[in-house]
Short mmCIF file of C-alpha atoms and ligand atoms in Angstrom, two decimals:
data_model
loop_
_atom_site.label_atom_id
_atom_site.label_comp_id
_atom_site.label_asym_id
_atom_site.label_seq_id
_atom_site.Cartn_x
_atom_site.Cartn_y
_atom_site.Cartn_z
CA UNK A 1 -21.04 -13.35 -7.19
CA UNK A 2 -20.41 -9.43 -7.32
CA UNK A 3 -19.51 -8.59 -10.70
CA UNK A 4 -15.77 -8.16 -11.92
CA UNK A 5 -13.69 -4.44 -10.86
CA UNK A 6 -11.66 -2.96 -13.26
CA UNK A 7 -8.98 -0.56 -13.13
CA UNK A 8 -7.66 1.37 -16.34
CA UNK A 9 -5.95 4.55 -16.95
CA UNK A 10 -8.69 7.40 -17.41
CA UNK A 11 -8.69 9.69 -20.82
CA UNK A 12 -10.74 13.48 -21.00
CA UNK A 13 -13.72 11.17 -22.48
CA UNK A 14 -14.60 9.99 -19.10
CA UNK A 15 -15.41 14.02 -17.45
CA UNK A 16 -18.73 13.18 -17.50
CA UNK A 17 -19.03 9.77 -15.64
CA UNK A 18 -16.35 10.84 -13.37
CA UNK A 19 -18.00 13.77 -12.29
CA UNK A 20 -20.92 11.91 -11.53
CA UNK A 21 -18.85 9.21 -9.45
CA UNK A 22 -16.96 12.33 -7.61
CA UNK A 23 -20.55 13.66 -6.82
CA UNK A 24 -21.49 10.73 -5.23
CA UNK A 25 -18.70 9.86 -2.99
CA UNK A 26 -18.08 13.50 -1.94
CA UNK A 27 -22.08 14.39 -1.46
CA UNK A 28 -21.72 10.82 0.78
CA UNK A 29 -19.69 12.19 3.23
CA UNK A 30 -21.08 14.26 6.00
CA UNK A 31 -21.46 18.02 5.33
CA UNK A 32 -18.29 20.18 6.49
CA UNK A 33 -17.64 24.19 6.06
CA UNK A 34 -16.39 24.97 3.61
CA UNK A 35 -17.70 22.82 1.59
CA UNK A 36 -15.45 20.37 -0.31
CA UNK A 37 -14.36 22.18 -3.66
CA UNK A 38 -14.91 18.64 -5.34
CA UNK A 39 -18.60 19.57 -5.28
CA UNK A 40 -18.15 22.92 -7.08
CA UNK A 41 -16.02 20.69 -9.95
CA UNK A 42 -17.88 20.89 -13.29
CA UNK A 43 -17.20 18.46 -16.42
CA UNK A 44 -14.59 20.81 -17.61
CA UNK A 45 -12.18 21.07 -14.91
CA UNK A 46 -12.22 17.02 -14.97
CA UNK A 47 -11.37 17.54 -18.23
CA UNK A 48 -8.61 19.99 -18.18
CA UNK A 49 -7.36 18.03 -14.96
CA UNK A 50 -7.06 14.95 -17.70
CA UNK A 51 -5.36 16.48 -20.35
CA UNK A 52 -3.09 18.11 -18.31
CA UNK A 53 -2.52 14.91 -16.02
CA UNK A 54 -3.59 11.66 -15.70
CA UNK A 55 -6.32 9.98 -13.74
CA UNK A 56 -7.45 6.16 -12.80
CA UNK A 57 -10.80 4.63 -13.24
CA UNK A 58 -12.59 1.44 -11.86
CA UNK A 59 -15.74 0.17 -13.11
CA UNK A 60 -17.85 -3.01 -13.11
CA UNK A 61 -19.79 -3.76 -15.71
CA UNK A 62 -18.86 -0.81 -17.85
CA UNK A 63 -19.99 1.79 -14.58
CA UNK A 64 -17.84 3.79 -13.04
CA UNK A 65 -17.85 3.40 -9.17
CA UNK A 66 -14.50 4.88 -8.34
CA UNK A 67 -11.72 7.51 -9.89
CA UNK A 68 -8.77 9.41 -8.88
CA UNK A 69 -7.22 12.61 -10.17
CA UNK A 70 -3.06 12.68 -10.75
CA UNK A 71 -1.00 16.19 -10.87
CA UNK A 72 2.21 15.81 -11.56
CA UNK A 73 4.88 18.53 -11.61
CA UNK A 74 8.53 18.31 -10.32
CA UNK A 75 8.40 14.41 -9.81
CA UNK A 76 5.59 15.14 -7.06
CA UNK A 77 2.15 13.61 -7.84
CA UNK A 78 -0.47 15.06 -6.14
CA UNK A 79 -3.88 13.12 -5.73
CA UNK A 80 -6.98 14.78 -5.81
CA UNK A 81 -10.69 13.80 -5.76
CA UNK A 82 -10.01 10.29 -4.52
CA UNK A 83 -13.71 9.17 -4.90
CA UNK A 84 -15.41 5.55 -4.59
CA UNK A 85 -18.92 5.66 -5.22
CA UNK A 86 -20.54 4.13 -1.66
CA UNK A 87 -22.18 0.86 -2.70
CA UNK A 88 -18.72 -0.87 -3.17
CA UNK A 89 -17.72 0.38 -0.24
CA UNK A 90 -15.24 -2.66 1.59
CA UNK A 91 -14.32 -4.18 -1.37
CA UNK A 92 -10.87 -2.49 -1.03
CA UNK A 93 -11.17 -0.54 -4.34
CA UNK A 94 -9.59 2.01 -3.09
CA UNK A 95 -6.61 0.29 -1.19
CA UNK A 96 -6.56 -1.02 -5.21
CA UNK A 97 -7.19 2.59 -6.86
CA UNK A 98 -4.67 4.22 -4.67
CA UNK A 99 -1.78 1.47 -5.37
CA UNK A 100 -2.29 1.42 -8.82
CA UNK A 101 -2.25 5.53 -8.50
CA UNK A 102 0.89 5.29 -7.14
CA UNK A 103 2.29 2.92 -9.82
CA UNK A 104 1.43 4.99 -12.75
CA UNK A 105 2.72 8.16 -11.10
CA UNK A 106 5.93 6.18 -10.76
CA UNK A 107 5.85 5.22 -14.09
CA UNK A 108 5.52 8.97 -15.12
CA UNK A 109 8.84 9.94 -13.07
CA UNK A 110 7.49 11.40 -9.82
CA UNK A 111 9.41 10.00 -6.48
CA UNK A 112 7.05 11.37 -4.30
CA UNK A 113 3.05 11.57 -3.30
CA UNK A 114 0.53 14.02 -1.64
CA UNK A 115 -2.84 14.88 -0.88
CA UNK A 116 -4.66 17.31 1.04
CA UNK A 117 -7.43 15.42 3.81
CA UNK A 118 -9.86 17.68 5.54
CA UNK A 119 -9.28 17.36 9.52
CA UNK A 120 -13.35 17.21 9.51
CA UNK A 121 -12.24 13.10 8.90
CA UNK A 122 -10.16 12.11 11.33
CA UNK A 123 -10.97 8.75 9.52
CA UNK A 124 -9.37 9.58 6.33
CA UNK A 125 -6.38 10.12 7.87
CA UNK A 126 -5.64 7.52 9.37
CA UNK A 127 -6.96 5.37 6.52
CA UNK A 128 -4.01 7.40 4.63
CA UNK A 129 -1.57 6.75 7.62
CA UNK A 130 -2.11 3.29 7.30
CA UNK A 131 -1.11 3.26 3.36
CA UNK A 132 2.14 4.65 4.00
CA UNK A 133 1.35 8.22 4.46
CA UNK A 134 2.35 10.99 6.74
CA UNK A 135 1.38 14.49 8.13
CA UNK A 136 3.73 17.31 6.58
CA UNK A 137 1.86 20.44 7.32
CA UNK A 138 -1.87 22.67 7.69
CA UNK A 139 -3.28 23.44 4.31
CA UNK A 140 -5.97 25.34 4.01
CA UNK A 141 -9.28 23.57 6.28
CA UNK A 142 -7.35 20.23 6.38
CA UNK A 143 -3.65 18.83 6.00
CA UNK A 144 -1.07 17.96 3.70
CA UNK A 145 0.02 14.12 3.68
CA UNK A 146 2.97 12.82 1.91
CA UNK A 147 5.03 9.43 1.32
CA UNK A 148 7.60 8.52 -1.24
CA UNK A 149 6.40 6.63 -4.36
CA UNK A 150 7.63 2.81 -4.03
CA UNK A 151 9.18 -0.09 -5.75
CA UNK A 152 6.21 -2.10 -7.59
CA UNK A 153 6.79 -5.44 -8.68
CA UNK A 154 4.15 -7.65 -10.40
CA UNK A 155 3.94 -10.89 -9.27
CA UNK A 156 1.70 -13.34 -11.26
CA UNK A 157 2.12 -16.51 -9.03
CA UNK A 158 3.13 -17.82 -5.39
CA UNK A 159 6.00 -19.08 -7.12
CA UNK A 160 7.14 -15.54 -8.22
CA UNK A 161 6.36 -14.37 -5.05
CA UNK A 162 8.91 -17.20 -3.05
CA UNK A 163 11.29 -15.93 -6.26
CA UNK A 164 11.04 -12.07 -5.25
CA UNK A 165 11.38 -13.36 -1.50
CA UNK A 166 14.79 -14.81 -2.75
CA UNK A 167 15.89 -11.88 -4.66
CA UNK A 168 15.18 -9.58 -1.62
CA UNK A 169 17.02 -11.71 0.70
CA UNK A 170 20.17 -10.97 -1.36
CA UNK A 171 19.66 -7.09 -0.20
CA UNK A 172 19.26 -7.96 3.37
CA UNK A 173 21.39 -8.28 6.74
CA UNK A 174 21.57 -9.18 9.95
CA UNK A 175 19.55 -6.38 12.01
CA UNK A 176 16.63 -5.36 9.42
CA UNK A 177 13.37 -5.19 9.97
CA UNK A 178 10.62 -5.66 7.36
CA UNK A 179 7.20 -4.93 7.83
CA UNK A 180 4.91 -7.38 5.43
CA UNK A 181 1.25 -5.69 5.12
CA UNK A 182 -1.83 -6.58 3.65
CA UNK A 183 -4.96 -8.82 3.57
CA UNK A 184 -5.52 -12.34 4.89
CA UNK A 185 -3.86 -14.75 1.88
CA UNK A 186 -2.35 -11.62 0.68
CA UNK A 187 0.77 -14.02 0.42
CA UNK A 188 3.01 -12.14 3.16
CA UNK A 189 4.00 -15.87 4.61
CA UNK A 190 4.89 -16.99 1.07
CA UNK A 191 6.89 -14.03 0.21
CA UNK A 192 8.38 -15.27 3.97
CA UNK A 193 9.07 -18.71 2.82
CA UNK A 194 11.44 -17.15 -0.16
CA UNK A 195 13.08 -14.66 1.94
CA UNK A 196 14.23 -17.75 4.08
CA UNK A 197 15.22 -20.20 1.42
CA UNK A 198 17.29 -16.83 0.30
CA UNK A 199 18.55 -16.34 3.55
CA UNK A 200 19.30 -20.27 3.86
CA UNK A 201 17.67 -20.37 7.14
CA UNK A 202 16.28 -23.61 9.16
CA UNK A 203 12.81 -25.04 9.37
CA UNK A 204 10.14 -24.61 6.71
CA UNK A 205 8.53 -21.14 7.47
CA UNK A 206 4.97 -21.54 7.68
CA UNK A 207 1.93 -19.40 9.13
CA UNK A 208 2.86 -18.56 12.66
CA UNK A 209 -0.78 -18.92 13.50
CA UNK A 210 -0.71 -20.41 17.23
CA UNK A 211 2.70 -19.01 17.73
CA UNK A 212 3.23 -15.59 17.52
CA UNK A 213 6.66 -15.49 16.35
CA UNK A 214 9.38 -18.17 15.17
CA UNK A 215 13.04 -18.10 15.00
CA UNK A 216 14.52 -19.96 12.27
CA UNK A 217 18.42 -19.83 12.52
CA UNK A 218 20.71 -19.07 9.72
CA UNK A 219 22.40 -22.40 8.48
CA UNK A 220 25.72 -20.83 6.71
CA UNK A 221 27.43 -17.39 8.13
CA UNK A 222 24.47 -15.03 7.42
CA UNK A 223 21.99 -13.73 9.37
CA UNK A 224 19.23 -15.65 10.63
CA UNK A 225 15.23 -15.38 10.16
CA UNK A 226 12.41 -14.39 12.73
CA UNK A 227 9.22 -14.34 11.30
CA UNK A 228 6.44 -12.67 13.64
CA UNK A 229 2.49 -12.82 13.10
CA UNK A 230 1.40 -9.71 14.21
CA UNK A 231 -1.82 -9.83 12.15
CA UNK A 232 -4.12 -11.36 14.78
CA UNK A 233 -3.36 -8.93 17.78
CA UNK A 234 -5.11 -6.36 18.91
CA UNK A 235 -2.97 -3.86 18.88
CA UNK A 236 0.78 -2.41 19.48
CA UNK A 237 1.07 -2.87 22.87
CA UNK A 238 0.54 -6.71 23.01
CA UNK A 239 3.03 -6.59 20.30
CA UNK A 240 5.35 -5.04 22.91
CA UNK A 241 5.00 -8.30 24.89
CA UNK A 242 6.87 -10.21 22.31
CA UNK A 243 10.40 -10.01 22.88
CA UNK A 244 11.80 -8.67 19.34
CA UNK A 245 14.71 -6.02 21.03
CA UNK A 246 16.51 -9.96 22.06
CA UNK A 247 16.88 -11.12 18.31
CA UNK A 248 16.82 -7.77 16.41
CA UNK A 249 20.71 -7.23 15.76
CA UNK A 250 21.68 -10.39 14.91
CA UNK A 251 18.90 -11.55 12.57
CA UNK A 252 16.64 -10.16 9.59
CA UNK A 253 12.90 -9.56 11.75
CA UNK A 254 10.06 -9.96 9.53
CA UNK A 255 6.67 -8.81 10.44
CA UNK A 256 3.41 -9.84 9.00
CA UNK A 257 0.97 -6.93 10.43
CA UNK A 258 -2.61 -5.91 8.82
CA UNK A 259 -1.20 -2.13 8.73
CA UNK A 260 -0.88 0.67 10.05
CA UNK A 261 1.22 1.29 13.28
CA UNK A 262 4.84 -0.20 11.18
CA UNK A 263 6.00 3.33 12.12
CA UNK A 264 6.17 1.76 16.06
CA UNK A 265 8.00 -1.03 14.84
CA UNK A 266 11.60 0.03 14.14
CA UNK A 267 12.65 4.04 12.60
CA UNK A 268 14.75 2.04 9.88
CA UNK A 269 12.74 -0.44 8.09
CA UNK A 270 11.56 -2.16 4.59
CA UNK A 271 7.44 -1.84 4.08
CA UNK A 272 6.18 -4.16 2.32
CA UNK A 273 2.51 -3.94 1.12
CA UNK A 274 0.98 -6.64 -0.89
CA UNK A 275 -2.14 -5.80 -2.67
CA UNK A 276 -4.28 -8.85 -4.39
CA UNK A 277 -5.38 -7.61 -8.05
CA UNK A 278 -9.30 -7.12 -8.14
CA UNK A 279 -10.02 -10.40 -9.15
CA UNK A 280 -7.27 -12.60 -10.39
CA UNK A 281 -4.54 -14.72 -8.38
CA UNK A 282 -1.45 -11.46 -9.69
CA UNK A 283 -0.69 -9.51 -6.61
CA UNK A 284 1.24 -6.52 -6.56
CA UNK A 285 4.21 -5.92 -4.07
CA UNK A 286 5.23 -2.58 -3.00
CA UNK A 287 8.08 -1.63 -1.53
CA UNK A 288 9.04 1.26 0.77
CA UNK A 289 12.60 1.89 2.24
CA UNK A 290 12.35 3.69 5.31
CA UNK A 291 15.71 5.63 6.44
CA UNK A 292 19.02 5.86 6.19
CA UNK A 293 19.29 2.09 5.73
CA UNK A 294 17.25 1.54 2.47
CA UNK A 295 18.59 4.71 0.55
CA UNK A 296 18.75 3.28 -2.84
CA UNK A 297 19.06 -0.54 -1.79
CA UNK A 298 16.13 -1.53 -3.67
CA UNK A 299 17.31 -0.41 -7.04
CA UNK A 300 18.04 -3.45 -7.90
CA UNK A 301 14.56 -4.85 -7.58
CA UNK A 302 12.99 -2.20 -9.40
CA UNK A 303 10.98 -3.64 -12.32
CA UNK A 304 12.43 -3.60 -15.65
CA UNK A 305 11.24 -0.51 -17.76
N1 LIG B 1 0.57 -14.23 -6.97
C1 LIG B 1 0.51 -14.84 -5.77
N2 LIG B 1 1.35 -14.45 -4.79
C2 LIG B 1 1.29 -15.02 -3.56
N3 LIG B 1 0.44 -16.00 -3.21
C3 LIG B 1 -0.42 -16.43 -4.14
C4 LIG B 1 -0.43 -15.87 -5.45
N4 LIG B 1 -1.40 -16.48 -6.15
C5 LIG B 1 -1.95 -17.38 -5.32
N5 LIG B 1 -1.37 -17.38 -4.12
C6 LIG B 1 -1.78 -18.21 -2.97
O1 LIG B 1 -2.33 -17.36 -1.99
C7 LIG B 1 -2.04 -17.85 -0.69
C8 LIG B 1 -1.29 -16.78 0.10
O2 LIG B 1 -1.22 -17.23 1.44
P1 LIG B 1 -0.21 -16.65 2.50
O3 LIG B 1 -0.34 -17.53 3.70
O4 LIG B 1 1.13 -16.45 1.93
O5 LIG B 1 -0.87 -15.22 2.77
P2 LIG B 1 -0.70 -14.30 4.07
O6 LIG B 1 -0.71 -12.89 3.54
O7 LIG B 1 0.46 -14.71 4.86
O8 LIG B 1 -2.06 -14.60 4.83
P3 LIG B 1 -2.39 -14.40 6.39
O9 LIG B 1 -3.01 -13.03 6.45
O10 LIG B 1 -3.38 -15.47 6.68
O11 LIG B 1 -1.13 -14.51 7.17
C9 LIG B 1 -1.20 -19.10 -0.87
O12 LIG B 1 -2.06 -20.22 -0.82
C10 LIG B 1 -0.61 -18.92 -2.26
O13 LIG B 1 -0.32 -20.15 -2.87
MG1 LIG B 2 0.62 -15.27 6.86
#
């Protein structure tokens, strides 16, 4: 078994190690001009960065393999030197790192998020653009990204994660669409099966795994339920086959997708990203209101402070 991740909050005692883990992920990528200023970053700045904002560290076994840097000022975190050491590589610490980033900035009062990526990695941005993150504008040898911070709720078990699918489904009408994201047994079709005994909708909802989408009508006067599985195609344009314009307006649409691409989906809509902790059953659930629709509908979901 590969030994246990951690995640904790980072104090000016860890400069040292997390120079070392910035040094390797950074000196890991391939060479661009100018170099990245992460590999001109001495134990001092990391330390100065610290005390004058926050940073997140994951280890195993007491080693550092992966760290992020948080500036905060005017309720905008900025990220910087988002670094996983390459030997955990696809163990989705960063997916973790970057949620859990997000979270504490939240926690510390910013609304909103951004990073500069270098357009040398073409890769990196999209890997952003598929957690939620868009292009603003040219910085200096790359891009700025952005995304506002979202609604984290902790959920321990699959039974608080049918309860949170009943609690959303008293925000929701007929005509929304939500985009569910994340990994296989994330628990996207159980947060599915709450948002339908919320909705009081027909049928048990269950992995649309042969089918690719299934419309459970609404048993009372509210709206009804389709719930699409979007996770196995290849890519948007199959999903185009499926006929979602037909039911959109008259029912809540929820989408389980693997990310990336929601922005095709629908200009108004709710994201949904669940992340699995590192290695326990808790999952965390974030959500992100996207347009005029959401402004300030998820307040009441917001975890208690
Ligand atoms: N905290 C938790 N939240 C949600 N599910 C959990 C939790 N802890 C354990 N589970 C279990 O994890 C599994 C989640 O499966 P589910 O089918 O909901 O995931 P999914 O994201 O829809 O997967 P797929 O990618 O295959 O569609 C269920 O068996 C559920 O009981
Ligand atoms: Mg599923």
């Amino acid at each position: 078994m590969e030994p246990e991740l951690t995640l904790r909050i980072a104090t000016p005692a860890d400069a040292a190690e997390m120079l070392r883990v910035i040094r390797a992920a950074f000196s890991a990528r391939r060479p661009v001009d100018p170099p990245a200023a992460a590999l001109s970053d001495g134990e001092a700045d990391i330390a100065l960065a610290l005390r004058e904002g926050a940073g997140i560290v994951v280890e195993s076994d007491g080693v550092m393999q992966a760290c992020v840097l948080l500036e905060i000022a005017d309720g905008v975190v900025t990220l910087r030197r988002v670094s996983v050491v390459p030997t955990v590589a696809g163990r989705g610490v960063a997916r973790s790192m970057i949620a859990s980033a997000l979270s504490v900035a939240a926690d510390l009062g910013a609304s909103r998020a951004k990073l500069v990526a270098r357009t040398e990695f073409p890769e990196l941005i999209s890997w952003w653009q598929e957690h939620g993150f868009n292009v603003l504008e040219p910085a200096p040898n790359g891009v700025w990204m952005g995304r506002d911070l979202p609604v984290v709720v902790d959920v321990p078990t699959a039974d608080d994660m049918r309860d949170l699918g009943r609690r959303l489904a008293g925000v929701l009408r007929a005509g929304d669409v939500l985009v569910a994201t994340g990994d296989l047994g994330a628990g996207k079709t159980t947060l599915t099966q709450g948002i339908g005994e919320g909705l009081d909708v027909e049928g048990p909802v269950i992995s649309p795994t042969f089918v690719i989408s299934r419309v459970h009508p609404a048993r009372g006067n509210g709206p009804g339920l389709v719930h699409v599985d979007a996770y196995r195609l290849g890519d948007a344009s199959e999903l185009a086959d499926i006929d979602l314009d037909a039911s959109l307006a008259d029912a809540v649409t929820l989408v389980e997708w693997g990310g990336g691409l929601a922005e095709w989906l629908a200009a108004d809509r709710l994201e949904i990203d669940i992340v699995r902790g590192l290695d326990s059953d808790e999952r965390t659930v974030y959500l992100t209101g996207v347009g005029e629709r959401w402004a300030g509908v998820l307040d009441t979901l917001r975890r208690p402070a």
